Short mmCIF file of C-alpha atoms in Angstrom, two decimals:
data_model
loop_
_atom_site.label_atom_id
_atom_site.label_comp_id
_atom_site.label_asym_id
_atom_site.label_seq_id
_atom_site.Cartn_x
_atom_site.Cartn_y
_atom_site.Cartn_z
CA UNK A 1 -45.24 -18.60 37.44
CA UNK A 2 -44.27 -20.54 34.33
CA UNK A 3 -44.21 -17.30 32.35
CA UNK A 4 -41.93 -15.73 34.93
CA UNK A 5 -39.50 -18.68 34.80
CA UNK A 6 -39.59 -18.60 31.00
CA UNK A 7 -38.83 -14.87 31.04
CA UNK A 8 -35.91 -15.41 33.44
CA UNK A 9 -34.58 -18.23 31.25
CA UNK A 10 -34.80 -16.16 28.06
CA UNK A 11 -33.20 -13.19 29.81
CA UNK A 12 -30.38 -15.40 31.05
CA UNK A 13 -29.76 -16.84 27.60
CA UNK A 14 -29.80 -13.35 26.07
CA UNK A 15 -27.39 -12.02 28.67
CA UNK A 16 -25.06 -14.97 28.07
CA UNK A 17 -25.22 -14.39 24.32
CA UNK A 18 -24.09 -10.82 24.91
CA UNK A 19 -21.59 -11.31 27.74
CA UNK A 20 -19.67 -14.28 26.34
CA UNK A 21 -18.66 -12.64 23.04
CA UNK A 22 -17.66 -9.48 24.90
CA UNK A 23 -15.63 -11.51 27.39
CA UNK A 24 -14.00 -13.43 24.54
CA UNK A 25 -13.15 -10.19 22.72
CA UNK A 26 -11.67 -8.65 25.88
CA UNK A 27 -9.58 -11.80 26.41
CA UNK A 28 -8.21 -11.54 22.88
CA UNK A 29 -7.49 -7.88 23.48
CA UNK A 30 -5.59 -8.59 26.70
CA UNK A 31 -3.19 -11.06 25.07
CA UNK A 32 0.10 -9.47 23.95
CA UNK A 33 0.44 -9.80 20.19
CA UNK A 34 4.20 -10.01 20.27
CA UNK A 35 5.85 -10.14 23.68
CA UNK A 36 8.85 -12.17 22.52
CA UNK A 37 11.11 -9.82 20.54
CA UNK A 38 14.78 -10.87 20.63
CA UNK A 39 17.01 -7.95 19.78
CA UNK A 40 19.26 -10.18 17.67
CA UNK A 41 19.17 -13.45 15.76
CA UNK A 42 21.69 -15.28 13.60
CA UNK A 43 21.08 -14.09 10.06
CA UNK A 44 23.85 -15.03 7.67
CA UNK A 45 21.87 -14.14 4.52
CA UNK A 46 22.50 -10.38 4.66
CA UNK A 47 18.87 -9.80 3.65
CA UNK A 48 15.98 -8.41 5.67
CA UNK A 49 14.02 -11.42 6.83
CA UNK A 50 10.96 -12.47 8.81
CA UNK A 51 11.63 -14.58 11.87
CA UNK A 52 8.68 -15.57 14.02
CA UNK A 53 6.57 -12.44 14.49
CA UNK A 54 9.48 -10.07 13.98
CA UNK A 55 11.60 -8.58 11.20
CA UNK A 56 15.40 -8.51 11.31
CA UNK A 57 17.93 -6.65 9.20
CA UNK A 58 20.81 -8.19 7.28
CA UNK A 59 22.96 -8.24 10.43
CA UNK A 60 20.30 -10.03 12.45
CA UNK A 61 19.23 -6.97 14.46
CA UNK A 62 15.58 -6.36 15.29
CA UNK A 63 14.06 -4.05 12.68
CA UNK A 64 10.84 -2.04 12.68
CA UNK A 65 10.17 -0.57 9.25
CA UNK A 66 8.80 2.97 9.35
CA UNK A 67 8.13 5.18 6.38
CA UNK A 68 5.92 6.32 3.55
CA UNK A 69 4.26 5.04 0.44
CA UNK A 70 5.33 6.79 -2.75
CA UNK A 71 1.72 6.87 -3.89
CA UNK A 72 0.52 8.79 -6.94
CA UNK A 73 3.93 8.47 -8.59
CA UNK A 74 4.14 5.39 -10.77
CA UNK A 75 0.40 4.97 -10.34
CA UNK A 76 -1.73 8.12 -10.27
CA UNK A 77 -5.12 7.78 -8.55
CA UNK A 78 -7.99 10.00 -9.70
CA UNK A 79 -8.75 11.51 -6.29
CA UNK A 80 -5.21 12.85 -5.78
CA UNK A 81 -3.91 12.87 -9.34
CA UNK A 82 -2.52 15.60 -11.57
CA UNK A 83 -4.37 14.04 -14.51
CA UNK A 84 -8.04 13.78 -15.44
CA UNK A 85 -9.89 12.32 -18.42
CA UNK A 86 -13.00 14.51 -18.35
CA UNK A 87 -15.15 13.78 -21.39
CA UNK A 88 -13.67 10.31 -21.93
CA UNK A 89 -15.57 7.15 -20.99
CA UNK A 90 -16.50 7.34 -17.29
CA UNK A 91 -14.40 10.45 -16.65
CA UNK A 92 -12.53 8.70 -13.82
CA UNK A 93 -8.79 8.62 -14.37
CA UNK A 94 -6.87 5.36 -14.14
CA UNK A 95 -3.49 4.65 -15.76
CA UNK A 96 -5.20 2.37 -18.28
CA UNK A 97 -7.90 4.91 -19.12
CA UNK A 98 -5.43 7.80 -19.08
CA UNK A 99 -3.28 6.14 -21.71
CA UNK A 100 -6.36 5.38 -23.82
CA UNK A 101 -7.55 9.00 -23.47
CA UNK A 102 -4.18 10.36 -24.62
CA UNK A 103 -4.29 8.11 -27.68
CA UNK A 104 -7.73 9.55 -28.50
CA UNK A 105 -6.53 13.13 -27.93
CA UNK A 106 -6.08 14.74 -31.39
CA UNK A 107 -3.49 17.11 -29.91
CA UNK A 108 -1.03 14.32 -29.06
CA UNK A 109 1.05 11.83 -30.99
CA UNK A 110 2.72 8.65 -29.68
CA UNK A 111 6.10 10.33 -29.18
CA UNK A 112 4.51 13.14 -27.14
CA UNK A 113 2.54 10.65 -25.05
CA UNK A 114 5.75 8.83 -24.10
CA UNK A 115 7.45 12.14 -23.35
CA UNK A 116 4.62 13.31 -21.07
CA UNK A 117 4.63 10.07 -19.10
CA UNK A 118 8.39 10.40 -18.60
CA UNK A 119 8.11 14.06 -17.58
CA UNK A 120 5.60 13.19 -14.87
CA UNK A 121 7.63 10.27 -13.49
CA UNK A 122 10.86 12.29 -13.54
CA UNK A 123 9.24 15.30 -11.82
CA UNK A 124 6.83 14.06 -9.15
CA UNK A 125 9.51 12.21 -7.17
CA UNK A 126 13.15 13.33 -7.37
CA UNK A 127 16.32 12.76 -5.36
CA UNK A 128 15.37 15.45 -2.85
CA UNK A 129 12.35 13.41 -1.82
CA UNK A 130 14.45 10.49 -0.62
CA UNK A 131 16.52 12.94 1.40
CA UNK A 132 13.32 14.44 2.86
CA UNK A 133 12.14 11.02 3.96
CA UNK A 134 15.50 10.17 5.52
CA UNK A 135 15.55 13.56 7.28
CA UNK A 136 12.29 12.58 8.98
CA UNK A 137 14.22 9.57 10.35
CA UNK A 138 12.23 7.07 8.31
CA UNK A 139 13.86 3.90 7.01
CA UNK A 140 11.59 2.55 4.24
CA UNK A 141 9.50 3.49 1.21
CA UNK A 142 6.84 1.34 -0.39
CA UNK A 143 6.72 1.74 -4.16
CA UNK A 144 3.25 1.14 -5.67
CA UNK A 145 3.62 -0.09 -9.27
CA UNK A 146 1.23 -1.43 -11.87
CA UNK A 147 1.61 -3.59 -14.96
CA UNK A 148 1.26 -0.40 -17.03
CA UNK A 149 4.59 0.90 -15.72
CA UNK A 150 6.41 -1.98 -17.35
CA UNK A 151 4.22 -2.72 -20.35
CA UNK A 152 2.17 -0.96 -23.01
CA UNK A 153 -0.89 -3.13 -22.48
CA UNK A 154 -0.17 -5.48 -19.58
CA UNK A 155 1.65 -7.97 -21.78
CA UNK A 156 4.15 -6.18 -24.07
CA UNK A 157 7.16 -4.86 -22.18
CA UNK A 158 8.44 -1.36 -22.77
CA UNK A 159 12.04 -0.73 -23.73
CA UNK A 160 13.98 -0.05 -20.50
CA UNK A 161 10.88 -1.09 -18.56
CA UNK A 162 12.68 -1.25 -15.20
CA UNK A 163 15.02 1.71 -15.62
CA UNK A 164 13.16 4.05 -13.26
CA UNK A 165 12.73 1.37 -10.64
CA UNK A 166 16.49 0.74 -10.84
CA UNK A 167 17.06 4.44 -10.18
CA UNK A 168 14.60 4.40 -7.28
CA UNK A 169 16.49 1.60 -5.57
CA UNK A 170 19.75 3.46 -6.15
CA UNK A 171 18.28 6.48 -4.38
CA UNK A 172 17.09 4.29 -1.51
CA UNK A 173 20.57 2.83 -1.11
CA UNK A 174 22.18 6.28 -1.27
CA UNK A 175 19.95 7.64 1.52
CA UNK A 176 19.88 4.54 3.69
CA UNK A 177 16.28 3.56 3.01
CA UNK A 178 14.82 0.13 2.50
CA UNK A 179 12.41 -0.39 -0.39
CA UNK A 180 9.27 -2.50 -0.68
CA UNK A 181 8.35 -3.30 -4.28
CA UNK A 182 4.55 -3.30 -4.34
CA UNK A 183 2.55 -4.87 -7.16
CA UNK A 184 -0.30 -2.40 -6.83
CA UNK A 185 -2.05 -3.30 -10.06
CA UNK A 186 -2.01 -6.58 -12.00
CA UNK A 187 -3.30 -6.95 -15.52
CA UNK A 188 -7.03 -7.69 -15.33
CA UNK A 189 -7.16 -6.02 -11.88
CA UNK A 190 -7.08 -7.96 -8.63
CA UNK A 191 -9.80 -5.84 -7.04
CA UNK A 192 -11.77 -3.79 -9.61
CA UNK A 193 -10.59 -0.57 -7.92
CA UNK A 194 -9.14 2.49 -9.65
CA UNK A 195 -5.88 2.18 -7.77
CA UNK A 196 -5.19 -1.17 -9.46
CA UNK A 197 -4.62 0.78 -12.66
CA UNK A 198 -7.98 -0.26 -14.14
CA UNK A 199 -11.47 -0.07 -12.62
CA UNK A 200 -13.33 -1.50 -15.63
CA UNK A 201 -12.50 -5.15 -15.00
CA UNK A 202 -12.06 -7.87 -12.38
CA UNK A 203 -10.41 -10.50 -14.48
CA UNK A 204 -7.18 -11.72 -12.93
CA UNK A 205 -8.03 -14.88 -11.02
CA UNK A 206 -8.86 -17.83 -13.24
CA UNK A 207 -7.87 -15.96 -16.40
CA UNK A 208 -4.83 -17.94 -17.48
CA UNK A 209 -3.45 -15.20 -19.73
CA UNK A 210 -3.69 -12.54 -17.02
CA UNK A 211 -2.39 -14.79 -14.26
CA UNK A 212 0.60 -15.74 -16.40
CA UNK A 213 1.26 -12.07 -17.21
CA UNK A 214 1.30 -11.26 -13.49
CA UNK A 215 3.52 -14.25 -12.78
CA UNK A 216 5.86 -13.08 -15.55
CA UNK A 217 6.18 -9.63 -13.92
CA UNK A 218 7.32 -11.27 -10.70
CA UNK A 219 9.72 -13.55 -12.55
CA UNK A 220 11.36 -10.51 -14.07
CA UNK A 221 11.40 -8.54 -10.81
CA UNK A 222 12.81 -11.46 -8.80
CA UNK A 223 15.48 -12.14 -11.40
CA UNK A 224 16.49 -8.49 -11.58
CA UNK A 225 16.56 -7.73 -7.84
CA UNK A 226 17.34 -11.06 -6.17
CA UNK A 227 20.81 -9.81 -5.14
CA UNK A 228 19.66 -6.33 -4.08
CA UNK A 229 19.72 -6.08 -0.30
CA UNK A 230 18.18 -2.60 -0.30
CA UNK A 231 14.90 -4.32 -1.12
CA UNK A 232 13.27 -5.30 2.18
CA UNK A 233 10.33 -7.16 0.68
CA UNK A 234 8.20 -7.94 -2.33
CA UNK A 235 4.54 -7.01 -1.73
CA UNK A 236 3.07 -9.57 -4.12
CA UNK A 237 -0.38 -8.09 -4.73
CA UNK A 238 -2.08 -5.01 -3.30
CA UNK A 239 -5.52 -5.24 -1.68
CA UNK A 240 -6.86 -8.35 -3.42
CA UNK A 241 -10.57 -9.09 -3.41
CA UNK A 242 -12.37 -12.40 -3.72
CA UNK A 243 -15.01 -10.69 -5.88
CA UNK A 244 -16.19 -7.23 -6.83
CA UNK A 245 -16.78 -5.40 -3.53
CA UNK A 246 -15.93 -8.55 -1.56
CA UNK A 247 -13.12 -8.97 0.94
CA UNK A 248 -10.08 -11.15 0.27
CA UNK A 249 -10.51 -14.88 0.48
CA UNK A 250 -9.17 -18.29 -0.54
CA UNK A 251 -9.00 -17.42 -4.24
CA UNK A 252 -6.53 -14.64 -3.45
CA UNK A 253 -4.30 -16.69 -1.17
CA UNK A 254 -4.21 -19.56 -3.63
CA UNK A 255 -2.88 -17.09 -6.18
CA UNK A 256 -0.43 -15.72 -3.62
CA UNK A 257 0.80 -19.30 -3.33
CA UNK A 258 1.45 -19.43 -7.08
CA UNK A 259 3.42 -16.20 -6.87
CA UNK A 260 5.30 -17.46 -3.80
CA UNK A 261 6.46 -20.57 -5.65
CA UNK A 262 7.52 -18.59 -8.73
CA UNK A 263 9.53 -16.06 -6.73
CA UNK A 264 11.08 -18.61 -4.41
CA UNK A 265 12.36 -20.65 -7.35
CA UNK A 266 14.37 -17.58 -8.43
CA UNK A 267 14.92 -15.69 -5.19
CA UNK A 268 15.10 -17.66 -1.92
CA UNK A 269 16.10 -14.71 0.23
CA UNK A 270 13.75 -11.73 0.05
CA UNK A 271 10.86 -11.41 2.49
CA UNK A 272 7.47 -11.74 0.81
CA UNK A 273 4.33 -9.85 1.85
CA UNK A 274 0.72 -11.03 1.58
CA UNK A 275 -2.20 -8.74 2.34
CA UNK A 276 -5.12 -9.64 4.61
CA UNK A 277 -7.60 -7.27 3.03
CA UNK A 278 -9.42 -5.72 4.68
CA UNK A 279 -9.22 -7.27 8.16
CA UNK A 280 -6.94 -9.87 9.81
CA UNK A 281 -9.72 -12.44 9.56
CA UNK A 282 -9.44 -12.26 5.77
CA UNK A 283 -6.04 -13.92 5.89
CA UNK A 284 -5.01 -17.55 6.24
CA UNK A 285 -2.49 -19.41 8.35
CA UNK A 286 0.87 -19.34 6.55
CA UNK A 287 1.54 -22.92 7.70
CA UNK A 288 -1.27 -24.12 5.45
CA UNK A 289 0.87 -23.30 2.42
CA UNK A 290 4.26 -23.99 3.98
CA UNK A 291 5.41 -20.40 3.48
CA UNK A 292 8.63 -19.20 5.05
CA UNK A 293 10.11 -15.70 5.41
CA UNK A 294 6.76 -14.00 4.86
CA UNK A 295 4.97 -11.07 6.50
CA UNK A 296 1.29 -10.18 6.49
CA UNK A 297 0.07 -6.69 5.75
CA UNK A 298 -3.01 -4.77 6.94
CA UNK A 299 -4.23 -1.45 5.61
CA UNK A 300 -5.84 0.58 8.38
CA UNK A 301 -7.92 3.63 7.57
CA UNK A 302 -9.90 4.83 10.55
CA UNK A 303 -13.00 5.77 8.58
CA UNK A 304 -15.40 4.83 11.34
CA UNK A 305 -17.30 6.62 14.13
CA UNK A 306 -14.92 4.87 16.56
CA UNK A 307 -11.69 6.18 15.07
CA UNK A 308 -11.11 8.68 17.88
CA UNK A 309 -10.93 6.21 20.76
CA UNK A 310 -8.58 3.53 19.45
CA UNK A 311 -11.37 1.03 18.75
CA UNK A 312 -10.09 0.27 15.24
CA UNK A 313 -6.54 -0.48 16.40
CA UNK A 314 -7.76 -2.65 19.26
CA UNK A 315 -9.99 -4.55 16.84
CA UNK A 316 -7.01 -5.34 14.60
CA UNK A 317 -5.04 -6.55 17.63
CA UNK A 318 -7.86 -8.80 18.84
CA UNK A 319 -8.42 -10.29 15.38
CA UNK A 320 -4.68 -10.92 14.97
CA UNK A 321 -4.71 -12.88 18.22
CA UNK A 322 -7.82 -14.75 17.10
CA UNK A 323 -6.11 -15.83 13.87
CA UNK A 324 -2.90 -16.78 15.70
CA UNK A 325 -0.56 -15.54 12.99
CA UNK A 326 3.08 -16.43 13.58
CA UNK A 327 4.39 -13.90 11.07
CA UNK A 328 5.39 -10.23 11.29
CA UNK A 329 2.68 -7.65 10.68
CA UNK A 330 3.33 -4.66 8.43
CA UNK A 331 0.78 -1.87 8.28
CA UNK A 332 1.34 -1.28 4.58
CA UNK A 333 -1.03 1.70 4.37
CA UNK A 334 -2.67 3.87 7.01
CA UNK A 335 -3.61 7.45 7.81
CA UNK A 336 -5.25 9.54 10.51
CA UNK A 337 -5.50 12.66 8.35
CA UNK A 338 -5.60 15.89 10.34
CA UNK A 339 -5.99 14.19 13.73
CA UNK A 340 -2.70 14.64 15.59
CA UNK A 341 -3.82 12.78 18.70
CA UNK A 342 -4.71 9.70 16.66
CA UNK A 343 -1.37 9.78 14.82
CA UNK A 344 0.40 9.69 18.17
CA UNK A 345 -1.87 6.91 19.45
CA UNK A 346 -1.17 4.90 16.31
CA UNK A 347 2.60 5.34 16.56
CA UNK A 348 2.50 4.19 20.19
CA UNK A 349 0.22 1.26 19.36
CA UNK A 350 2.38 0.02 16.48
CA UNK A 351 5.53 0.34 18.58
CA UNK A 352 3.95 -1.65 21.41
CA UNK A 353 2.91 -4.47 19.08
CA UNK A 354 6.21 -4.38 17.18
CA UNK A 355 4.37 -3.71 13.93
CA UNK A 356 6.07 -1.92 11.05
CA UNK A 357 4.11 0.97 9.54
CA UNK A 358 4.12 2.79 6.20
CA UNK A 359 1.66 5.67 5.93
CA UNK A 360 -0.33 6.63 2.86
CA UNK A 361 1.20 8.69 1.40
CA UNK A 362 4.32 10.89 1.04
CA UNK A 363 2.88 13.53 -1.33
CA UNK A 364 -0.47 14.25 -2.99
CA UNK A 365 -2.09 16.75 -5.29
CA UNK A 366 -4.88 17.94 -3.02
CA UNK A 367 -6.85 19.73 -5.74
CA UNK A 368 -9.46 17.00 -6.24
CA UNK A 369 -10.12 16.11 -2.62
CA UNK A 370 -9.99 19.73 -1.43
CA UNK A 371 -11.70 21.76 -4.17
CA UNK A 372 -13.90 18.98 -5.54
CA UNK A 373 -14.55 17.47 -2.09
CA UNK A 374 -13.99 14.05 -3.59
CA UNK A 375 -13.45 12.48 -0.17
CA UNK A 376 -14.79 15.14 2.16
CA UNK A 377 -12.96 17.84 4.11
CA UNK A 378 -12.56 15.76 7.27
CA UNK A 379 -10.17 13.44 5.42
CA UNK A 380 -7.51 15.97 4.57
CA UNK A 381 -4.59 16.21 4.51
CA UNK A 382 -3.38 12.82 3.26
CA UNK A 383 0.36 13.45 3.23
CA UNK A 384 3.21 15.45 4.78
CA UNK A 385 3.72 17.22 1.45
CA UNK A 386 0.97 18.56 -0.82
CA UNK A 387 0.78 20.35 -4.12
CA UNK A 388 -2.40 22.09 -5.23
CA UNK A 389 -2.74 22.32 -9.01
CA UNK A 390 -5.64 21.85 -11.37
CA UNK A 391 -5.09 18.53 -13.15
CA UNK A 392 -4.45 18.32 -16.88
CA UNK A 393 -7.18 16.79 -19.04
CA UNK A 394 -5.44 14.04 -21.00
CA UNK A 395 -8.39 13.68 -23.34
CA UNK A 396 -8.49 17.28 -24.54
CA UNK A 397 -5.51 19.38 -23.48
CA UNK A 398 -2.58 20.28 -25.71
CA UNK A 399 0.89 18.84 -25.17
CA UNK A 400 2.28 22.07 -23.69
CA UNK A 401 -0.66 22.40 -21.27
CA UNK A 402 -0.18 18.89 -19.92
CA UNK A 403 3.58 19.35 -19.76
CA UNK A 404 3.21 22.60 -17.78
CA UNK A 405 0.98 20.85 -15.21
CA UNK A 406 3.34 17.92 -14.84
CA UNK A 407 6.34 20.19 -14.33
CA UNK A 408 4.55 21.74 -11.34
CA UNK A 409 4.26 18.40 -9.51
CA UNK A 410 7.77 18.49 -8.03
CA UNK A 411 8.20 18.89 -4.28
CA UNK A 412 9.75 22.34 -4.79
CA UNK A 413 6.16 23.44 -5.46
CA UNK A 414 4.79 21.65 -2.39
CA UNK A 415 3.95 22.82 1.11
CA UNK A 416 4.12 20.83 4.33
CA UNK A 417 1.05 19.86 6.35
CA UNK A 418 0.09 18.95 9.90
CA UNK A 419 1.14 15.36 9.09
CA UNK A 420 4.66 16.60 8.46
CA UNK A 421 4.57 18.32 11.86
CA UNK A 422 3.48 15.07 13.54
CA UNK A 423 6.44 13.19 12.10
CA UNK A 424 8.86 15.95 13.12
CA UNK A 425 7.47 15.99 16.66
CA UNK A 426 7.61 12.20 16.96
CA UNK A 427 10.83 11.28 15.21
CA UNK A 428 13.02 14.38 14.94
CA UNK A 429 13.07 15.80 18.47
#
């Protein structure tokens, strides 16, 4: 009899341990993330701003940012790049390693290296691309940049370091697009990932020289663009990690706070973005730091067995409610690849929550992830436009060979994908 009672007691405790968390999760899921969305507020700044859980334009009208990342442009990533460094160090391309490989290439001199970098930047994204994005009825681009776009080594600024970014913002203004300036890669690397510009180090936080170099970038950007109302936000640091292969944590948000103070001293008006990487629970309450006019960003890639039934999106909603964030949410990167139904579900979900969304990415070179199966066939395509060219080897190829590859990266050589069709169906009909 005692054994039976003990069994019943244990079973009851076990059932409670299972039921209560499920009930709690379902409660979080049932709560509307953002039910209070005034269509208009008083905004006399003329700048895009965060107000409560919403974003408003310079006239004070409710604004949902929708658009694309301009990935692989200022910052090529090995898996979708038009450059490789086969035979050099690890063989994995990063902007830092690519530059080093070109300097080791006996076929290139310093003048040619500078010319090739300019040819790529001037070719991959051109004026027609901003028109293409506007024609899809999008209203924003996120511009991933690294310290290597402005400097030769993370510290020494190039002549006319911000010239191409100036042009980019001019194109955004011409075609009625907002811009988000994204610090994708800080000197020392904030995450040890290839897309930070360098995957051979994790030496930003606590390194005074590297922190000051990153702070200096934002001082220059804030000073240069503080009066530019085409800029919707400054994304202060992309996908920070609290350690190698560890999610974001206090160390990252403390550094965000340093950047916040630096920018706010120069520019009191632009909205600032902080990234809860990888999940909402890796963020922190903005009130802790006294931040104002800020938005939080999630990056959602449905690389899970549950991606087909909305589980991932529901999880992000529940965790946002758990954290109680009183700031707008911007999905700074996301993709559903070749899964039309999940694109539509995601659009509907983001609209319902009032979350802005910027997909990754506008255009890729699919050669590596298609022919080399770098990320597997189920994860293609990644963009509405693709090119398909064998990358140039910066460590070995001649100047003319590299130049010829780079001149093929323009959108006139691209084809559209099923992702393009999804955007047309959703936003152009």
